[in-house]
Amino acid sequence: DRVDLAGPIRLAAPMSFGIKVLGGVLAAFLEMHPAVEIDVMLSDARHDLVAEGIDLGLRIASMEDSSLLARTIAPVAASVIASPAYLEQRGTPRHPLDLGSHRLIGYGHRERTLPLRFHRGGEEATVIPTGPLFTNNGDIMIPLLIAGGGIAVLPDFIAEDALMSGALVRILADWSMPQAYLHLLSPPSRLRPARVRALSDHLVETLKRSCIGRDSPDSAG
């Protein structure tokens, strides 16, 4: 019955995640189900799935809106990163509280002054970011960080190429931050067409693999 799946699916996903990860995943699905049409909306804003008629939404967050049906796919690793040149010039923070005297570049879909929380064993530290730039898109931050613009907390899937090449390095790697997860959301409707269920299963299966496969060894700076 795989070939019989047909019709449109509206899928929403975060911008950077969509660009970096979704292309190959959706190509594989469309090859199996050539009569399905996927309308992909990439945006770092939170979509209202019900109001916008969206069938499935990918979201990276620590908690979810309980009125939506959510499937948790995988944890999303994040790191505190900076360029070697910046650290050489400004010094390498050894403790989260050292970040207070650094240029922190804010990223996320939230207020700029939301605190960053760290823990290590029984020790906790909270830092209020102060910095010259805040953005809701992670891709713009990579060239900025490589150019020595400051320190940022970014998901590894955005930073992995720069980390692997050594253009950016991880710092404070022995500290943990609150864990974010990749969720697949759908509106609370009783009826979900078979094509939507099939794409949902495909996304959960393939994205779980790619999230888990992305772990690279810690290179503490």
Short mmCIF file of C-alpha atoms in Angstrom, two decimals:
data_model
loop_
_atom_site.label_atom_id
_atom_site.label_comp_id
_atom_site.label_asym_id
_atom_site.label_seq_id
_atom_site.Cartn_x
_atom_site.Cartn_y
_atom_site.Cartn_z
CA ASP A 1 0.00 0.00 0.00
CA ARG A 2 3.05 2.29 0.15
CA VAL A 3 2.56 3.47 -3.42
CA ASP A 4 -1.09 4.38 -2.78
CA LEU A 5 -0.23 7.25 -0.42
CA ALA A 6 -1.11 10.52 -2.16
CA GLY A 7 -2.02 14.10 -1.42
CA PRO A 8 -0.60 17.14 0.37
CA ILE A 9 1.17 17.36 3.74
CA ARG A 10 2.05 20.67 5.39
CA LEU A 11 5.24 20.43 7.47
CA ALA A 12 6.73 23.21 9.62
CA ALA A 13 10.33 23.11 10.91
CA PRO A 14 12.94 25.44 12.40
CA MET A 15 15.03 27.27 9.78
CA SER A 16 18.58 26.04 10.53
CA PHE A 17 17.48 22.51 11.38
CA GLY A 18 15.45 22.31 8.16
CA ILE A 19 18.32 23.53 5.99
CA LYS A 20 20.95 21.28 7.57
CA VAL A 21 19.01 18.08 8.20
CA LEU A 22 15.66 17.78 6.42
CA GLY A 23 16.54 17.75 2.71
CA GLY A 24 17.81 14.18 2.46
CA VAL A 25 15.20 12.88 4.89
CA LEU A 26 12.31 14.28 2.79
CA ALA A 27 13.90 13.19 -0.51
CA ALA A 28 13.97 9.59 0.77
CA PHE A 29 10.28 9.77 1.76
CA LEU A 30 9.21 11.24 -1.60
CA GLU A 31 11.10 8.51 -3.42
CA MET A 32 9.03 5.90 -1.53
CA HIS A 33 5.78 7.87 -1.97
CA PRO A 34 5.96 9.78 -5.27
CA ALA A 35 2.28 10.86 -5.18
CA VAL A 36 2.64 12.74 -1.87
CA GLU A 37 3.21 16.52 -2.06
CA ILE A 38 5.02 18.10 0.90
CA ASP A 39 4.71 21.80 1.60
CA VAL A 40 7.64 22.71 3.90
CA MET A 41 7.60 25.94 5.91
CA LEU A 42 10.92 26.81 7.52
CA SER A 43 10.76 29.45 10.20
CA ASP A 44 12.19 30.03 13.65
CA ALA A 45 8.85 31.49 14.76
CA ARG A 46 6.41 29.19 16.54
CA HIS A 47 3.64 28.15 14.18
CA ASP A 48 0.08 27.73 15.36
CA LEU A 49 -0.45 24.28 13.86
CA VAL A 50 -4.23 24.33 14.15
CA ALA A 51 -4.79 27.88 12.86
CA GLU A 52 -2.34 27.48 9.97
CA GLY A 53 -3.60 24.05 8.91
CA ILE A 54 -0.22 22.41 9.49
CA ASP A 55 -0.17 18.60 9.66
CA LEU A 56 3.20 18.13 11.36
CA GLY A 57 5.64 20.47 13.08
CA LEU A 58 9.20 19.85 14.22
CA ARG A 59 10.24 21.87 17.26
CA ILE A 60 13.33 22.01 19.45
CA ALA A 61 12.42 22.81 23.05
CA SER A 62 12.66 21.54 26.59
CA MET A 63 8.88 21.44 27.18
CA GLU A 64 5.85 21.23 24.96
CA ASP A 65 2.35 22.65 24.73
CA SER A 66 0.13 19.90 26.14
CA SER A 67 -2.76 20.66 23.77
CA LEU A 68 -0.69 19.29 20.86
CA LEU A 69 0.18 15.65 20.33
CA ALA A 70 3.96 15.41 20.70
CA ARG A 71 6.40 12.61 19.94
CA THR A 72 9.84 13.17 21.42
CA ILE A 73 12.42 12.14 18.83
CA ALA A 74 15.84 12.69 20.42
CA PRO A 75 17.87 14.95 22.66
CA VAL A 76 19.57 17.86 20.85
CA ALA A 77 23.10 18.46 22.09
CA ALA A 78 24.31 22.03 22.52
CA SER A 79 27.73 23.45 23.35
CA VAL A 80 29.32 26.69 24.52
CA ILE A 81 31.59 27.69 21.63
CA ALA A 82 34.01 30.39 20.52
CA SER A 83 36.89 30.83 18.07
CA PRO A 84 40.46 30.05 19.19
CA ALA A 85 41.42 33.63 18.24
CA TYR A 86 38.74 35.14 20.50
CA LEU A 87 39.82 32.92 23.43
CA GLU A 88 43.47 33.78 22.87
CA GLN A 89 42.67 37.48 22.95
CA ARG A 90 40.09 37.51 25.75
CA GLY A 91 41.02 34.43 27.79
CA THR A 92 39.21 31.07 28.08
CA PRO A 93 36.39 30.92 30.67
CA ARG A 94 37.05 28.10 33.16
CA HIS A 95 33.75 28.54 35.04
CA PRO A 96 30.31 29.67 33.78
CA LEU A 97 30.49 32.77 36.00
CA ASP A 98 33.54 33.85 33.97
CA LEU A 99 31.13 34.39 31.06
CA GLY A 100 29.91 37.56 32.78
CA SER A 101 32.99 39.43 31.57
CA HIS A 102 32.77 38.14 27.97
CA ARG A 103 30.85 39.10 24.84
CA LEU A 104 27.96 36.63 24.80
CA ILE A 105 26.04 36.40 21.55
CA GLY A 106 22.45 35.45 22.26
CA TYR A 107 20.52 32.87 20.26
CA GLY A 108 17.00 31.60 20.60
CA HIS A 109 13.37 32.42 20.34
CA ARG A 110 13.08 34.06 23.71
CA GLU A 111 13.85 37.21 25.62
CA ARG A 112 17.46 38.28 25.32
CA THR A 113 18.01 38.41 29.07
CA LEU A 114 16.79 34.91 29.88
CA PRO A 115 19.47 33.36 32.12
CA LEU A 116 21.75 30.55 31.04
CA ARG A 117 21.80 27.75 33.63
CA PHE A 118 24.72 25.40 34.13
CA HIS A 119 25.29 22.48 36.48
CA ARG A 120 28.20 20.16 37.27
CA GLY A 121 27.79 17.56 39.99
CA GLY A 122 26.02 19.39 42.82
CA GLU A 123 27.21 22.83 41.69
CA GLU A 124 24.95 25.24 39.82
CA ALA A 125 25.68 28.53 38.11
CA THR A 126 23.37 31.05 36.44
CA VAL A 127 24.57 33.67 33.96
CA ILE A 128 22.56 36.57 32.54
CA PRO A 129 23.79 37.04 28.95
CA THR A 130 25.15 40.50 28.15
CA GLY A 131 26.32 41.07 24.64
CA PRO A 132 26.11 43.21 21.53
CA LEU A 133 23.98 40.85 19.44
CA PHE A 134 20.92 38.64 19.78
CA THR A 135 19.41 36.64 16.92
CA ASN A 136 16.71 34.03 16.38
CA ASN A 137 18.75 32.23 13.69
CA GLY A 138 21.82 30.13 14.39
CA ASP A 139 23.41 30.14 10.93
CA ILE A 140 24.23 33.85 11.02
CA MET A 141 26.19 33.24 14.22
CA ILE A 142 28.77 30.83 12.84
CA PRO A 143 30.67 33.38 10.67
CA LEU A 144 30.29 35.91 13.48
CA LEU A 145 31.86 33.54 16.02
CA ILE A 146 34.61 32.44 13.61
CA ALA A 147 35.47 36.11 13.12
CA GLY A 148 36.04 36.40 16.86
CA GLY A 149 32.74 38.11 17.67
CA GLY A 150 32.22 36.42 21.03
CA ILE A 151 30.95 33.28 22.77
CA ALA A 152 27.61 31.56 22.15
CA VAL A 153 25.59 28.51 23.14
CA LEU A 154 24.50 26.74 19.95
CA PRO A 155 23.07 23.34 19.01
CA ASP A 156 25.78 21.00 17.73
CA PHE A 157 23.95 20.38 14.43
CA ILE A 158 24.48 24.07 13.55
CA ALA A 159 28.09 24.25 14.73
CA GLU A 160 29.39 20.78 13.87
CA ASP A 161 31.24 21.67 10.64
CA ALA A 162 33.03 24.61 12.29
CA LEU A 163 33.84 22.45 15.34
CA MET A 164 35.22 19.63 13.20
CA SER A 165 37.42 22.01 11.21
CA GLY A 166 38.71 23.66 14.38
CA ALA A 167 37.37 27.08 13.37
CA LEU A 168 35.35 26.97 16.60
CA VAL A 169 36.06 25.09 19.83
CA ARG A 170 33.93 23.93 22.76
CA ILE A 171 34.51 25.49 26.16
CA LEU A 172 33.06 24.63 29.60
CA ALA A 173 32.48 21.12 28.21
CA ASP A 174 32.43 19.61 31.71
CA TRP A 175 29.28 21.62 32.57
CA SER A 176 25.73 20.61 31.56
CA MET A 177 22.86 22.85 30.48
CA PRO A 178 19.12 22.05 30.52
CA GLN A 179 18.50 19.39 27.87
CA ALA A 180 16.51 20.38 24.79
CA TYR A 181 14.71 17.77 22.69
CA LEU A 182 13.56 17.51 19.11
CA HIS A 183 9.78 16.98 19.14
CA LEU A 184 7.34 16.15 16.36
CA LEU A 185 4.02 17.88 16.96
CA SER A 186 0.64 17.38 15.36
CA PRO A 187 -2.76 18.98 15.97
CA PRO A 188 -5.07 17.03 18.30
CA SER A 189 -7.31 15.76 15.52
CA ARG A 190 -8.86 12.30 15.63
CA LEU A 191 -8.32 11.69 11.94
CA ARG A 192 -4.83 11.62 10.54
CA PRO A 193 -4.51 10.58 6.90
CA ALA A 194 -2.27 7.59 6.24
CA ARG A 195 0.22 9.81 4.38
CA VAL A 196 0.65 12.02 7.48
CA ARG A 197 1.11 8.99 9.73
CA ALA A 198 3.68 7.57 7.29
CA LEU A 199 5.69 10.83 7.18
CA SER A 200 5.46 11.10 10.96
CA ASP A 201 6.95 7.61 11.40
CA HIS A 202 9.62 8.29 8.77
CA LEU A 203 10.69 11.54 10.49
CA VAL A 204 10.85 9.95 13.94
CA GLU A 205 12.87 6.98 12.66
CA THR A 206 15.37 8.84 10.48
CA LEU A 207 15.84 11.91 12.69
CA LYS A 208 16.42 9.77 15.78
CA ARG A 209 19.22 8.06 13.89
CA SER A 210 20.80 11.28 12.64
CA CYS A 211 20.58 13.04 16.03
CA ILE A 212 22.21 10.12 17.82
CA GLY A 213 24.79 9.64 15.07
CA ARG A 214 25.92 13.25 15.31
CA ASP A 215 27.64 12.98 18.67
CA SER A 216 31.27 13.93 18.26
CA PRO A 217 33.92 13.50 20.92
CA ASP A 218 34.20 16.39 23.35
CA SER A 219 37.05 18.72 22.52
CA ALA A 220 37.24 20.88 25.61
CA GLY A 221 39.06 24.13 24.93
#
